[in-house]
Amino acid sequence: MVLLASTCLEGPAKVWWDHKKVSLTDESHIYYDWREFKDCLYNVIGTSDRGLFGIPINITETSTCPGIKPSTDLTELLWRTKLIIWDEAPMMHRYCIEAPDRSLKDIMRLSSDGHPHLPIGGKVVVFGGDFRQILPVIPKGSRQDIVYASINSSNLWNSCKNMRLQVGSTNSNVDEISEFSKWILSIGDGLAGEPNDGEVDLELLDDIVIKQTTNPVASIVESTYPSLQEEIGNPVYFQETAVLAPTHEIVEMVNEYILSLIPSEEKIYLSSYETSKEESNTGLHELYSTEFLNTIKCSGLPNHTIKLKVGATIMLLRNIDQSSGLCNGTRLVVTHLKNRVIRATVISGSNVGDRVYIPRITLTPSDTTKLPVRFERTISYCGVFCHDY
């Protein structure tokens, strides 16, 4: 049994690994890549770590995975699995890794060649990621809380062999990518800029900065999508480009500007509400009007109002049908706008070209949003062009 913790940047080494791991799959070996499951690339099968294992959303120190049960197809598949690749592992709470560890140990007791006394049931696991990037998000947590939640605070980390992936690439722009990766690395290590006490002014590279602009939104859109109006209807144009924003407010500004450039007629979708049964029993729902609920904007929940046009590119923000590739992050181009359904063409993942329907979906905000009242919002679950990460 081997647990490997590999660290690499989004550069030549990462590109090399993305191509290399594909060669690990043959008729007698199965590997799982959680990052590709999450992004629905489906090299082997496609789902998320929570979707496959059934990791609880509100996970605790003693949680297990209800999705891993004896005498199921999943159990047989996990018995045959030779390698598990868990990318972006540093972003996961340690409990999300410890729960599958307990469940895999349980089912490996039923296997003739199992090793239930070993971590992760004796499976070879590669945890990939970079601790310089985002660590587990702990709402209102202190530094100590975040460190405690990190995977390197888990007892499983003692069984890991830490490896740093540094491999060359055959790309023509390898030197440029390598220099940029070194610059990003210097920022993560705190070596960029002058000696400081934690705050420092950095000089950004000229090719990643838009200078001297009177309309920042228009400049960003023009830089990301040059000749946008001429390319409307060309799915290839939107396949590998997106605008990322830190807040909902900026997302809305960018989306409204891009939609204004599309010549087709705009259609507005409004959500409907229903308070949860728990709130109805307590009477709290009577304190909050529909007008107030309409103003609530939070991560993981679509706004009360969604504006769309035919020809607009949208991105799914929830898993709808994993077998058809309709998952969180899937991009589509709108072709028809009906009252209760959106027809679109998939332009990303393994189902490019498929024509699909996106229905209205009822969603409830998670407990982490800390809203004063729990309610259900029913609306088409997608975003336009720009998404907050």
Coordinates of C-alpha atoms in Angstrom, one line a residue:
M1 CA 0.0 0.0 0.0
V2 CA 1.3 3.4 -1.0
L3 CA 0.0 6.9 -0.3
L4 CA 1.7 9.5 -2.4
A5 CA 1.3 13.3 -2.0
S6 CA 2.4 15.0 -5.2
T7 CA 2.8 18.8 -5.5
C8 CA 3.0 20.6 -8.8
L9 CA 1.9 23.9 -10.4
E10 CA -0.3 24.4 -13.3
G11 CA 2.6 24.3 -15.7
P12 CA 4.8 21.9 -17.7
A13 CA 4.7 19.3 -14.9
K14 CA 0.9 19.4 -14.6
V15 CA 0.5 19.1 -18.4
W16 CA 2.9 16.1 -18.4
W17 CA 0.9 14.4 -15.6
D18 CA -2.5 15.0 -17.3
H19 CA -1.2 13.1 -20.3
K20 CA 0.8 10.5 -18.5
K21 CA -2.0 9.2 -16.2
V22 CA -4.1 8.3 -19.2
S23 CA -1.6 5.6 -20.1
L24 CA -2.2 4.0 -16.7
T25 CA -5.6 2.8 -17.8
D26 CA -5.8 -0.6 -19.6
E27 CA -8.1 -3.6 -19.5
S28 CA -6.8 -4.9 -16.2
H29 CA -6.3 -1.7 -14.3
I30 CA -8.8 0.9 -13.2
Y31 CA -7.9 4.3 -11.9
Y32 CA -10.0 7.1 -10.4
D33 CA -9.1 10.7 -11.0
W34 CA -11.3 12.8 -8.7
R35 CA -10.5 16.1 -10.5
E36 CA -11.6 14.6 -13.8
F37 CA -14.7 13.2 -12.1
K38 CA -15.5 16.7 -10.8
D39 CA -15.0 18.3 -14.1
C40 CA -16.9 15.5 -15.9
L41 CA -14.1 14.5 -18.3
Y42 CA -15.0 10.8 -17.9
N43 CA -11.8 9.0 -18.9
V44 CA -13.1 5.9 -17.1
I45 CA -16.4 6.7 -15.4
G46 CA -17.7 10.1 -14.3
T47 CA -18.9 11.3 -11.0
S48 CA -17.6 13.3 -8.0
D49 CA -16.0 12.0 -4.8
R50 CA -19.2 12.9 -2.9
G51 CA -21.3 11.4 -5.6
L52 CA -19.4 8.1 -5.8
F53 CA -18.6 7.5 -2.2
G54 CA -21.6 9.3 -0.8
I55 CA -19.5 11.5 1.5
P56 CA -21.9 13.4 3.7
I57 CA -22.2 17.2 3.1
N58 CA -22.2 18.0 6.8
I59 CA -19.3 15.7 7.6
T60 CA -18.0 15.0 11.1
E61 CA -15.0 13.4 12.8
T62 CA -16.7 10.0 12.9
S63 CA -18.5 10.0 9.5
T64 CA -18.4 7.1 7.1
C65 CA -19.5 6.8 3.4
P66 CA -23.1 5.5 3.1
G67 CA -22.4 5.0 -0.6
I68 CA -19.9 2.2 0.1
K69 CA -21.9 -0.9 1.0
P70 CA -21.2 -4.6 0.9
S71 CA -22.5 -6.7 -2.1
T72 CA -22.9 -3.8 -4.5
D73 CA -21.5 -3.0 -7.9
L74 CA -19.5 -0.2 -6.4
T75 CA -17.9 -2.5 -3.9
E76 CA -16.8 -4.9 -6.6
L77 CA -15.4 -2.0 -8.6
L78 CA -13.5 -0.7 -5.7
W79 CA -12.1 -4.2 -5.1
R80 CA -10.7 -4.1 -8.6
T81 CA -9.3 -0.6 -8.4
K82 CA -5.5 -0.5 -8.5
L83 CA -5.0 3.3 -8.2
I84 CA -7.0 6.2 -6.9
I85 CA -5.9 9.7 -8.0
W86 CA -7.4 12.4 -5.7
D87 CA -6.5 15.8 -7.2
E88 CA -6.8 19.1 -5.4
A89 CA -6.7 17.1 -2.2
P90 CA -5.4 20.1 -0.1
M91 CA -8.8 21.8 -0.6
M92 CA -10.6 18.9 1.0
H93 CA -11.4 18.8 4.7
R94 CA -9.4 16.0 6.4
Y95 CA -12.8 14.4 7.4
C96 CA -13.6 13.9 3.6
I97 CA -10.6 11.7 3.3
E98 CA -10.9 9.9 6.6
A99 CA -14.5 8.9 5.9
P100 CA -13.6 6.9 2.8
D101 CA -10.7 5.4 4.7
R102 CA -13.0 3.9 7.2
S103 CA -15.5 2.6 4.6
L104 CA -12.8 1.2 2.4
K105 CA -11.3 -0.7 5.3
D106 CA -14.7 -2.2 6.0
I107 CA -15.3 -3.5 2.5
M108 CA -11.7 -4.7 2.0
R109 CA -12.4 -7.2 4.9
L110 CA -14.7 -8.9 2.5
S111 CA -12.1 -9.2 -0.3
S112 CA -9.8 -12.3 -0.5
D113 CA -6.8 -10.1 -1.3
G114 CA -7.8 -7.1 0.8
H115 CA -5.7 -5.4 3.4
P116 CA -8.2 -3.8 5.9
H117 CA -5.5 -3.1 8.4
L118 CA -3.8 -0.7 6.0
P119 CA -4.8 3.0 5.3
I120 CA -7.5 3.3 2.6
G121 CA -7.9 -0.5 2.7
G122 CA -4.5 -1.0 1.1
K123 CA -5.3 0.9 -2.1
V124 CA -2.6 2.9 -3.8
V125 CA -3.7 6.6 -3.6
V126 CA -2.1 9.7 -5.1
F127 CA -3.1 12.9 -3.5
G128 CA -2.4 15.8 -5.9
G129 CA -2.5 19.5 -5.2
D130 CA -0.6 22.5 -4.0
F131 CA -0.7 23.7 -0.4
R132 CA 0.1 27.2 -1.5
Q133 CA -3.4 27.4 -3.0
I134 CA -6.8 27.4 -1.3
L135 CA -7.0 25.3 1.8
P136 CA -10.2 23.9 3.3
V137 CA -12.7 26.7 3.8
I138 CA -13.8 26.9 7.5
P139 CA -16.5 29.6 8.0
K140 CA -15.3 32.1 10.6
G141 CA -12.5 29.7 11.4
S142 CA -9.2 30.7 12.9
R143 CA -5.8 29.8 11.6
Q144 CA -5.7 26.9 14.0
D145 CA -9.1 25.7 12.7
I146 CA -7.9 25.7 9.1
V147 CA -4.6 23.9 9.9
Y148 CA -6.5 21.3 11.9
A149 CA -8.9 20.7 8.9
S150 CA -6.0 20.3 6.4
I151 CA -5.2 16.8 5.2
N152 CA -1.6 17.0 6.5
S153 CA -3.1 17.1 10.0
S154 CA -4.7 13.7 9.5
N155 CA -3.1 10.6 10.8
L156 CA -3.2 9.3 7.2
W157 CA -0.6 11.9 6.4
N158 CA 2.0 9.9 8.3
S159 CA 1.6 7.1 5.7
C160 CA 2.1 9.5 2.8
K161 CA 5.3 9.8 0.8
N162 CA 5.7 13.4 -0.3
M163 CA 6.8 13.9 -3.8
R164 CA 7.3 17.0 -5.9
L165 CA 6.5 16.6 -9.6
Q166 CA 9.0 18.5 -11.8
V167 CA 9.0 17.2 -15.3
G168 CA 9.8 18.9 -18.6
S169 CA 7.2 19.5 -21.4
T170 CA 7.4 19.3 -25.2
N171 CA 5.2 22.4 -25.7
S172 CA 6.6 25.0 -27.9
N173 CA 6.0 27.7 -25.3
V174 CA 7.5 25.6 -22.5
D175 CA 10.0 28.4 -21.5
E176 CA 7.2 31.0 -21.2
I177 CA 5.1 28.6 -19.1
S178 CA 8.1 27.7 -16.9
E179 CA 9.0 31.3 -16.2
F180 CA 5.4 32.1 -15.3
S181 CA 5.2 29.0 -13.0
K182 CA 8.4 30.1 -11.2
W183 CA 6.9 33.6 -10.7
I184 CA 3.7 32.1 -9.3
L185 CA 5.8 29.8 -7.1
S186 CA 7.8 32.8 -5.7
I187 CA 4.6 34.5 -4.7
G188 CA 3.4 31.4 -2.9
D189 CA 6.7 31.0 -1.1
G190 CA 6.7 34.7 -0.1
L191 CA 9.9 35.4 -2.0
A192 CA 8.5 37.9 -4.5
G193 CA 9.0 41.6 -3.9
E194 CA 11.0 43.3 -1.2
P195 CA 11.5 41.9 2.3
N196 CA 8.3 42.4 4.2
D197 CA 6.3 41.6 7.3
G198 CA 3.4 39.9 5.4
E199 CA 2.2 42.6 3.1
V200 CA 4.1 43.5 -0.1
D201 CA 3.5 45.4 -3.3
L202 CA 4.0 43.1 -6.3
E203 CA 4.7 44.2 -9.9
L204 CA 2.6 42.2 -12.2
L205 CA 3.7 41.0 -15.5
D206 CA 2.7 43.2 -18.4
D207 CA 1.0 40.5 -20.4
I208 CA -1.5 39.8 -17.6
V209 CA -2.5 43.4 -16.9
I210 CA -5.0 45.6 -18.7
K211 CA -3.7 49.1 -18.3
Q212 CA -5.3 52.5 -18.7
T213 CA -9.0 51.7 -19.2
T214 CA -12.1 53.8 -18.5
N215 CA -14.4 50.8 -18.6
P216 CA -12.8 47.8 -16.8
V217 CA -15.7 45.4 -17.6
A218 CA -15.6 46.2 -21.3
S219 CA -11.8 45.9 -21.4
I220 CA -11.9 42.5 -19.7
V221 CA -14.5 41.2 -22.0
E222 CA -12.8 42.5 -25.1
S223 CA -9.5 40.9 -23.9
T224 CA -11.1 37.6 -23.1
Y225 CA -13.6 37.5 -26.1
P226 CA -12.2 39.6 -28.9
S227 CA -14.7 39.9 -31.8
L228 CA -17.4 38.5 -29.6
Q229 CA -20.3 39.7 -31.7
E230 CA -18.9 38.1 -34.9
E231 CA -18.4 34.8 -33.1
I232 CA -21.9 34.4 -31.6
G233 CA -23.1 30.9 -32.6
N234 CA -19.5 29.5 -32.9
P235 CA -19.3 27.0 -30.0
V236 CA -15.5 26.4 -30.5
Y237 CA -14.9 30.1 -29.7
F238 CA -16.3 29.7 -26.1
Q239 CA -15.0 26.2 -25.3
E240 CA -11.8 27.1 -23.5
T241 CA -12.3 30.6 -22.3
A242 CA -14.1 32.1 -19.3
V243 CA -14.1 35.1 -17.1
L244 CA -13.6 34.4 -13.4
A245 CA -14.7 36.9 -10.7
P246 CA -14.4 37.0 -6.9
T247 CA -17.9 38.2 -6.0
H248 CA -21.5 37.9 -7.2
E249 CA -21.7 41.6 -7.9
I250 CA -18.8 41.5 -10.4
V251 CA -20.3 38.3 -12.0
E252 CA -23.6 40.2 -12.6
M253 CA -21.8 43.2 -14.1
V254 CA -19.9 41.1 -16.6
N255 CA -22.9 38.9 -17.5
E256 CA -25.1 41.9 -18.1
Y257 CA -22.5 43.6 -20.3
I258 CA -21.9 40.5 -22.4
L259 CA -25.7 39.8 -22.8
S260 CA -26.1 43.4 -24.0
L261 CA -23.7 42.6 -26.9
I262 CA -25.8 39.7 -28.1
P263 CA -28.5 40.9 -30.7
S264 CA -31.2 38.3 -29.9
E265 CA -34.2 38.9 -27.7
E266 CA -33.8 38.7 -24.0
K267 CA -35.9 36.4 -21.8
I268 CA -36.2 36.7 -18.1
Y269 CA -36.7 33.8 -15.7
L270 CA -38.0 34.4 -12.2
S271 CA -37.8 32.0 -9.3
S272 CA -40.5 30.8 -7.0
Y273 CA -40.2 30.2 -3.3
E274 CA -41.5 27.8 -0.6
T275 CA -40.3 27.8 3.0
S276 CA -39.0 24.5 4.3
K277 CA -41.3 22.3 6.5
E278 CA -39.1 23.0 9.5
E279 CA -39.5 26.7 9.2
S280 CA -43.3 26.4 8.6
N281 CA -43.6 24.5 11.9
T282 CA -41.7 27.2 13.9
G283 CA -43.5 30.2 12.3
L284 CA -40.3 31.9 11.2
H285 CA -41.4 32.0 7.6
E286 CA -44.0 34.6 8.5
L287 CA -41.3 37.1 9.4
Y288 CA -39.7 37.2 5.9
S289 CA -41.6 38.6 2.9
T290 CA -41.3 37.3 -0.6
E291 CA -39.6 40.6 -1.5
F292 CA -36.9 39.9 1.0
L293 CA -36.3 36.4 -0.2
N294 CA -36.0 37.8 -3.7
T295 CA -33.0 39.9 -2.7
I296 CA -31.0 37.0 -1.2
K297 CA -27.8 36.3 -3.2
C298 CA -25.4 33.6 -2.0
S299 CA -22.9 31.2 -3.2
G300 CA -24.4 27.9 -4.6
L301 CA -27.8 29.4 -5.3
P302 CA -29.0 31.1 -8.4
N303 CA -30.4 34.6 -8.2
H304 CA -34.1 35.3 -8.2
T305 CA -33.8 36.7 -11.7
I306 CA -31.9 35.1 -14.6
K307 CA -31.6 36.8 -17.9
L308 CA -30.8 34.8 -21.0
K309 CA -30.6 35.1 -24.8
V310 CA -30.4 32.6 -27.6
G311 CA -26.7 32.3 -28.5
A312 CA -25.5 33.0 -25.0
T313 CA -23.0 30.6 -23.4
I314 CA -24.1 29.2 -20.0
M315 CA -22.4 27.0 -17.4
L316 CA -24.2 24.5 -15.2
L317 CA -23.8 25.2 -11.5
R318 CA -25.2 21.8 -10.3
N319 CA -25.1 18.2 -11.3
I320 CA -28.3 17.4 -13.3
D321 CA -27.5 14.1 -15.2
Q322 CA -24.0 12.8 -14.7
S323 CA -24.5 10.0 -17.2
S324 CA -25.2 12.5 -19.9
G325 CA -22.4 14.8 -18.9
L326 CA -24.7 17.5 -17.4
C327 CA -22.6 18.3 -14.3
N328 CA -21.3 21.3 -12.4
G329 CA -19.0 23.2 -14.9
T330 CA -20.5 21.9 -18.1
R331 CA -20.7 24.6 -20.8
L332 CA -23.6 24.9 -23.2
V333 CA -24.8 27.3 -25.9
V334 CA -28.5 28.3 -25.6
T335 CA -30.6 27.4 -28.7
H336 CA -34.2 27.8 -27.4
L337 CA -35.7 29.6 -24.5
K338 CA -39.1 28.2 -23.3
N339 CA -41.2 29.1 -20.3
R340 CA -40.2 26.1 -18.2
V341 CA -37.2 24.6 -20.0
I342 CA -34.0 25.8 -21.7
R343 CA -32.7 23.9 -24.8
A344 CA -29.0 24.1 -25.3
T345 CA -26.0 22.4 -27.0
V346 CA -23.1 21.0 -25.0
I347 CA -19.7 22.5 -25.9
S348 CA -17.5 21.0 -23.2
G349 CA -16.6 17.6 -21.8
S350 CA -17.1 14.3 -23.5
N351 CA -20.6 15.0 -24.8
V352 CA -19.8 17.9 -27.1
G353 CA -22.6 18.5 -29.6
D354 CA -25.4 16.8 -27.6
R355 CA -28.7 18.7 -27.5
V356 CA -30.1 18.8 -24.0
Y357 CA -32.9 20.3 -22.0
I358 CA -32.3 22.2 -18.7
P359 CA -35.5 22.2 -16.5
R360 CA -36.4 24.2 -13.5
I361 CA -34.9 22.8 -10.3
T362 CA -35.8 23.3 -6.7
L363 CA -32.8 24.1 -4.5
T364 CA -32.3 24.7 -0.8
P365 CA -29.3 26.8 0.4
S366 CA -26.8 24.8 2.4
D367 CA -26.4 25.3 6.1
T368 CA -23.1 27.1 5.6
T369 CA -24.8 30.1 4.1
K370 CA -26.1 31.1 7.6
L371 CA -29.4 32.5 6.2
P372 CA -32.0 33.6 8.8
V373 CA -34.6 31.3 7.3
R374 CA -34.5 28.1 5.2
F375 CA -36.4 28.1 2.0
E376 CA -36.5 26.4 -1.4
R377 CA -35.9 28.4 -4.6
T378 CA -37.1 26.9 -7.9
I379 CA -35.3 28.2 -11.1
S380 CA -33.2 27.1 -14.0
Y381 CA -29.7 26.4 -12.5
C382 CA -27.1 27.9 -14.8
G383 CA -24.8 30.9 -15.0
V384 CA -23.8 33.0 -18.0
F385 CA -20.2 33.4 -19.2
C386 CA -18.8 34.6 -15.9
H387 CA -18.8 32.5 -12.7
D388 CA -17.5 33.2 -9.2
Y389 CA -14.9 30.8 -7.9

